[in-house]
Amino acid sequence: MSYDAVIVGAGILGSSVAYFASENGLKVAVIEKEKEPGIHSTYRNTGVVHRPFYLNPLKRKASAFAASRSYPFLKKFVEENGLYWNQLGTLEVATDPEGAKVIGDYERWARENGMEEDEFQILDDKGIISEEPNVRGKLAFLSMTDSVVNFKQISEKMIEVSESKGTSVFYGCRTESVSSDGEVSCSCNGSEKKISGKAVVVAAGGETFNLATKNGLKGYAQLHFRGDYWKLSEEKGKLFRRNIYTVPRFPNFPFLDPHIIKRHTGGTEIGPNAFLVPGPYDYQGTLSKILKNAFGSGEGPFSVKARLFRDAEFMRLVFADWKISLFKSSLMRKVSEFAVGITEADALGKGISGIRHNIIDERGFLSEPFFYINGRALFVLNYNSPGATGSPWYASVILTALKNRGLLQAIYANLVINDESEALAVKALG
Ligand SMILES: Cc1cc2nc3c(=O)[nH]c(=O)nc-3n(C[C@H](O)[C@H](O)[C@H](O)COP(=O)(O)OP(=O)(O)OC[C@H]3O[C@@H](n4cnc5c(N)ncnc54)[C@H](O)[C@@H]3O)c2cc1C
């Protein structure tokens, strides 16, 4: 079977690529190993459509741009299709003078990343209490436009619309390898299948790295960081009106601190931390996973990971976040730095954990997503937060990159609309 575009993975990114490709008349196939779209990171995340105030434009310009450009598209798509959207807002709190300086950076970055003046406010300690009576801090950034969604629901709808335009979706099909001439070899419910495309996009979350290394990618390794969430009792959940984040403890690493979040289900949860786990699907188990790391964590050569494991600050983060997963008291100590009125007894049990798949090179973490392109195959790596928010823009960038290489012929009415985004797209190619 031969298609214009073959997409491996029906998470929010693969679904977005399928949506735009089929909207533009391409013959599309999606290959998904599970029985439905979006059951991994797309479902197991915080569910926030992020505004880009916290993204330093010097380091994370492409992600900031992706979040900015994707926001109006997502809002319209959700509205038009009757999906969940709750513009609750996010309060990002600094609890010490060091953090207060970062709030100043956020104000600058918000403007530089294109947020409108009426989208945000800076609050002092009294302002924080008047907005959120159970939150304490020195200074805070209030984003009024951050919104709570269900990314799995969005992904499902994108696939549904794409199928209505002729896209074939192969569920229960695990991709084993992707060749540079556009052939995808899969194992579909026990039988071998080959599906070819003029272009292949690999958006397979935690498995993209292995598929890319089989295809020749060298010089990188991958580590997995699980985010655990804890459910807050309904009564205590009512103490907080919106998502409450704090300025991250470890700004050199790509993780936010555990925060209070409002779910599309109506519940309130605390999380996620960044718990180093050995594999891409280690959603359960705590002590057993900590011990398993001793036999090797993640994928790729140890020589690439060695520098990071010798970095004292990184090891502090690893141990601090293992502690949070092991002991509820540790999580609560962290949260009580900014939230009052909740105790360990109010964290009822674990919610649904999700796993980030971070690519590192010999210098450490890569801060942005990047593409590895070999012939007709494009692999999307390091596609982490705010990846779900930025998927529509990244999908457009991917299709534009394939068109610019002469692999796809259609003209795209997509989100890559001016020279600046073209330039960023090239940068995103890494
Ligand atoms: C804890 C956590 C919190 C987050 N919070 C947010 C947030 O609030 N806002 C935000 O914007 N982003 C957030 N993110 C990031 C966001 O969730 C991810 O960037 C995004 O979901 C990645 O989407 P994806 O489609 O690339 O991956 P996935 O959703 O993991 O999809 C990959 C798909 O590929 C399939 N697949 C894998 N291997 C194969 C194979 N060999 N063959 C066929 N199919 C395969 C999988 O089954 C899966 O369906 C968070 C992430 C985590 C982990």
CSV table of N, CA, C and O in Angstrom, one decimal, residues 370-413:
chain,number,residue,atom,x,y,z
A,370,PHE,N,13.4,18.5,18.2
A,370,PHE,CA,14.1,18.6,16.9
A,370,PHE,C,13.8,17.4,16.0
A,370,PHE,O,13.2,16.4,16.4
A,371,PHE,N,14.1,17.6,14.7
A,371,PHE,CA,13.7,16.6,13.7
A,371,PHE,C,15.0,15.9,13.2
A,371,PHE,O,16.0,16.6,13.0
A,372,TYR,N,15.0,14.6,13.1
A,372,TYR,CA,16.1,13.9,12.4
A,372,TYR,C,15.5,13.5,11.1
A,372,TYR,O,14.4,12.8,11.1
A,373,ILE,N,16.0,13.9,10.0
A,373,ILE,CA,15.5,13.6,8.7
A,373,ILE,C,16.5,12.8,7.9
A,373,ILE,O,17.7,13.2,7.8
A,374,ASN,N,16.0,11.7,7.4
A,374,ASN,CA,16.9,10.8,6.5
A,374,ASN,C,16.1,10.4,5.3
A,374,ASN,O,15.1,9.6,5.5
A,375,GLY,N,16.4,10.9,4.2
A,375,GLY,CA,15.6,10.6,3.0
A,375,GLY,C,14.2,11.0,3.1
A,375,GLY,O,13.8,12.2,3.4
A,376,ARG,N,13.3,10.0,3.0
A,376,ARG,CA,11.8,10.3,3.1
A,376,ARG,C,11.3,10.3,4.5
A,376,ARG,O,10.1,10.5,4.7
A,377,ALA,N,12.1,9.9,5.5
A,377,ALA,CA,11.7,9.8,6.8
A,377,ALA,C,12.0,10.9,7.7
A,377,ALA,O,13.2,11.4,7.7
A,378,LEU,N,11.1,11.4,8.5
A,378,LEU,CA,11.3,12.5,9.5
A,378,LEU,C,10.9,12.0,10.8
A,378,LEU,O,9.7,11.6,11.0
A,379,PHE,N,11.8,12.1,11.8
A,379,PHE,CA,11.5,11.6,13.2
A,379,PHE,C,11.5,12.8,14.1
A,379,PHE,O,12.4,13.7,14.1
A,380,VAL,N,10.4,12.9,14.9
A,380,VAL,CA,10.3,14.0,15.8
A,380,VAL,C,10.8,13.6,17.2
A,380,VAL,O,10.2,12.7,17.8
A,381,LEU,N,11.8,14.2,17.7
A,381,LEU,CA,12.5,13.8,19.0
A,381,LEU,C,12.4,14.9,20.0
A,381,LEU,O,12.2,16.1,19.7
A,382,ASN,N,12.5,14.5,21.3
A,382,ASN,CA,12.4,15.5,22.4
A,382,ASN,C,11.1,16.3,22.4
A,382,ASN,O,11.1,17.5,22.7
A,383,TYR,N,10.0,15.6,22.0
A,383,TYR,CA,8.8,16.4,21.9
A,383,TYR,C,8.0,16.4,23.2
A,383,TYR,O,7.1,15.7,23.5
A,384,ASN,N,8.5,17.3,24.1
A,384,ASN,CA,8.0,17.4,25.5
A,384,ASN,C,7.2,18.7,25.7
A,384,ASN,O,7.0,19.5,24.8
A,385,SER,N,6.8,19.0,26.9
A,385,SER,CA,5.9,20.1,27.3
A,385,SER,C,6.6,21.4,26.8
A,385,SER,O,7.8,21.6,27.0
A,386,PRO,N,5.8,22.3,26.3
A,386,PRO,CA,4.3,22.3,26.1
A,386,PRO,C,4.0,21.7,24.7
A,386,PRO,O,3.3,22.3,23.9
A,387,GLY,N,4.4,20.5,24.5
A,387,GLY,CA,4.3,19.8,23.2
A,387,GLY,C,2.8,19.6,22.7
A,387,GLY,O,2.5,19.8,21.6
A,388,ALA,N,1.9,19.3,23.7
A,388,ALA,CA,0.5,19.1,23.3
A,388,ALA,C,0.0,20.4,22.8
A,388,ALA,O,-0.7,20.5,21.8
A,389,THR,N,0.3,21.5,23.6
A,389,THR,CA,-0.2,22.8,23.1
A,389,THR,C,0.3,23.2,21.8
A,389,THR,O,-0.4,23.7,20.9
A,390,GLY,N,1.6,22.9,21.5
A,390,GLY,CA,2.2,23.4,20.3
A,390,GLY,C,2.0,22.4,19.1
A,390,GLY,O,2.5,22.7,18.0
A,391,SER,N,1.3,21.3,19.2
A,391,SER,CA,1.2,20.3,18.2
A,391,SER,C,0.7,20.9,16.8
A,391,SER,O,1.3,20.5,15.8
A,392,PRO,N,-0.3,21.7,16.8
A,392,PRO,CA,-0.8,22.2,15.5
A,392,PRO,C,0.3,22.9,14.7
A,392,PRO,O,0.5,22.7,13.5
A,393,TRP,N,1.0,23.8,15.4
A,393,TRP,CA,2.1,24.5,14.7
A,393,TRP,C,3.2,23.6,14.3
A,393,TRP,O,3.7,23.6,13.2
A,394,TYR,N,3.6,22.7,15.2
A,394,TYR,CA,4.7,21.7,14.8
A,394,TYR,C,4.3,20.9,13.6
A,394,TYR,O,5.1,20.5,12.8
A,395,ALA,N,3.0,20.5,13.6
A,395,ALA,CA,2.5,19.7,12.5
A,395,ALA,C,2.7,20.4,11.2
A,395,ALA,O,3.1,19.9,10.2
A,396,SER,N,2.3,21.7,11.2
A,396,SER,CA,2.5,22.6,10.0
A,396,SER,C,3.9,22.7,9.6
A,396,SER,O,4.3,22.7,8.4
A,397,VAL,N,4.8,22.8,10.6
A,397,VAL,CA,6.2,23.0,10.3
A,397,VAL,C,6.8,21.7,9.7
A,397,VAL,O,7.5,21.7,8.7
A,398,ILE,N,6.3,20.5,10.2
A,398,ILE,CA,6.7,19.2,9.6
A,398,ILE,C,6.3,19.1,8.2
A,398,ILE,O,7.1,18.8,7.3
A,399,LEU,N,5.0,19.4,7.9
A,399,LEU,CA,4.5,19.3,6.5
A,399,LEU,C,5.3,20.3,5.6
A,399,LEU,O,5.6,20.0,4.5
A,400,THR,N,5.5,21.5,6.1
A,400,THR,CA,6.3,22.5,5.3
A,400,THR,C,7.7,22.0,5.0
A,400,THR,O,8.2,22.1,3.9
A,401,ALA,N,8.3,21.4,6.0
A,401,ALA,CA,9.7,20.9,5.8
A,401,ALA,C,9.7,19.8,4.8
A,401,ALA,O,10.6,19.8,3.9
A,402,LEU,N,8.7,18.9,4.8
A,402,LEU,CA,8.6,17.8,3.8
A,402,LEU,C,8.3,18.4,2.4
A,402,LEU,O,8.9,17.9,1.4
A,403,LYS,N,7.5,19.4,2.4
A,403,LYS,CA,7.2,20.1,1.1
A,403,LYS,C,8.4,20.7,0.5
A,403,LYS,O,8.8,20.6,-0.6
A,404,ASN,N,9.2,21.4,1.4
A,404,ASN,CA,10.4,22.1,1.0
A,404,ASN,C,11.4,21.2,0.5
A,404,ASN,O,12.3,21.6,-0.3
A,405,ARG,N,11.4,19.9,0.9
A,405,ARG,CA,12.3,18.9,0.4
A,405,ARG,C,11.8,18.2,-0.8
A,405,ARG,O,12.4,17.2,-1.3
A,406,GLY,N,10.7,18.7,-1.3
A,406,GLY,CA,10.2,18.1,-2.6
A,406,GLY,C,9.5,16.7,-2.4
A,406,GLY,O,9.2,16.0,-3.3
A,407,LEU,N,9.2,16.4,-1.1
A,407,LEU,CA,8.6,15.0,-0.8
A,407,LEU,C,7.1,15.1,-0.9
A,407,LEU,O,6.4,14.1,-1.2
A,408,LEU,N,6.5,16.2,-0.6
A,408,LEU,CA,5.0,16.4,-0.7
A,408,LEU,C,4.8,17.6,-1.6
A,408,LEU,O,5.5,18.6,-1.6
A,409,GLN,N,3.7,17.5,-2.4
A,409,GLN,CA,3.5,18.5,-3.5
A,409,GLN,C,2.4,19.5,-3.1
A,409,GLN,O,2.3,20.6,-3.7
A,410,ALA,N,1.5,19.2,-2.2
A,410,ALA,CA,0.4,20.0,-2.0
A,410,ALA,C,0.7,21.4,-1.4
A,410,ALA,O,1.8,21.6,-0.9
A,411,ILE,N,-0.2,22.4,-1.6
A,411,ILE,CA,0.0,23.7,-1.0
A,411,ILE,C,-0.8,23.7,0.3
A,411,ILE,O,-1.9,23.3,0.3
A,412,TYR,N,-0.1,24.1,1.3
A,412,TYR,CA,-0.8,24.0,2.6
A,412,TYR,C,-1.3,25.3,3.2
A,412,TYR,O,-0.6,26.3,3.2
A,413,ALA,N,-2.6,25.3,3.5
A,413,ALA,CA,-3.2,26.4,4.3
A,413,ALA,C,-2.9,26.0,5.7
A,413,ALA,O,-3.8,25.4,6.4
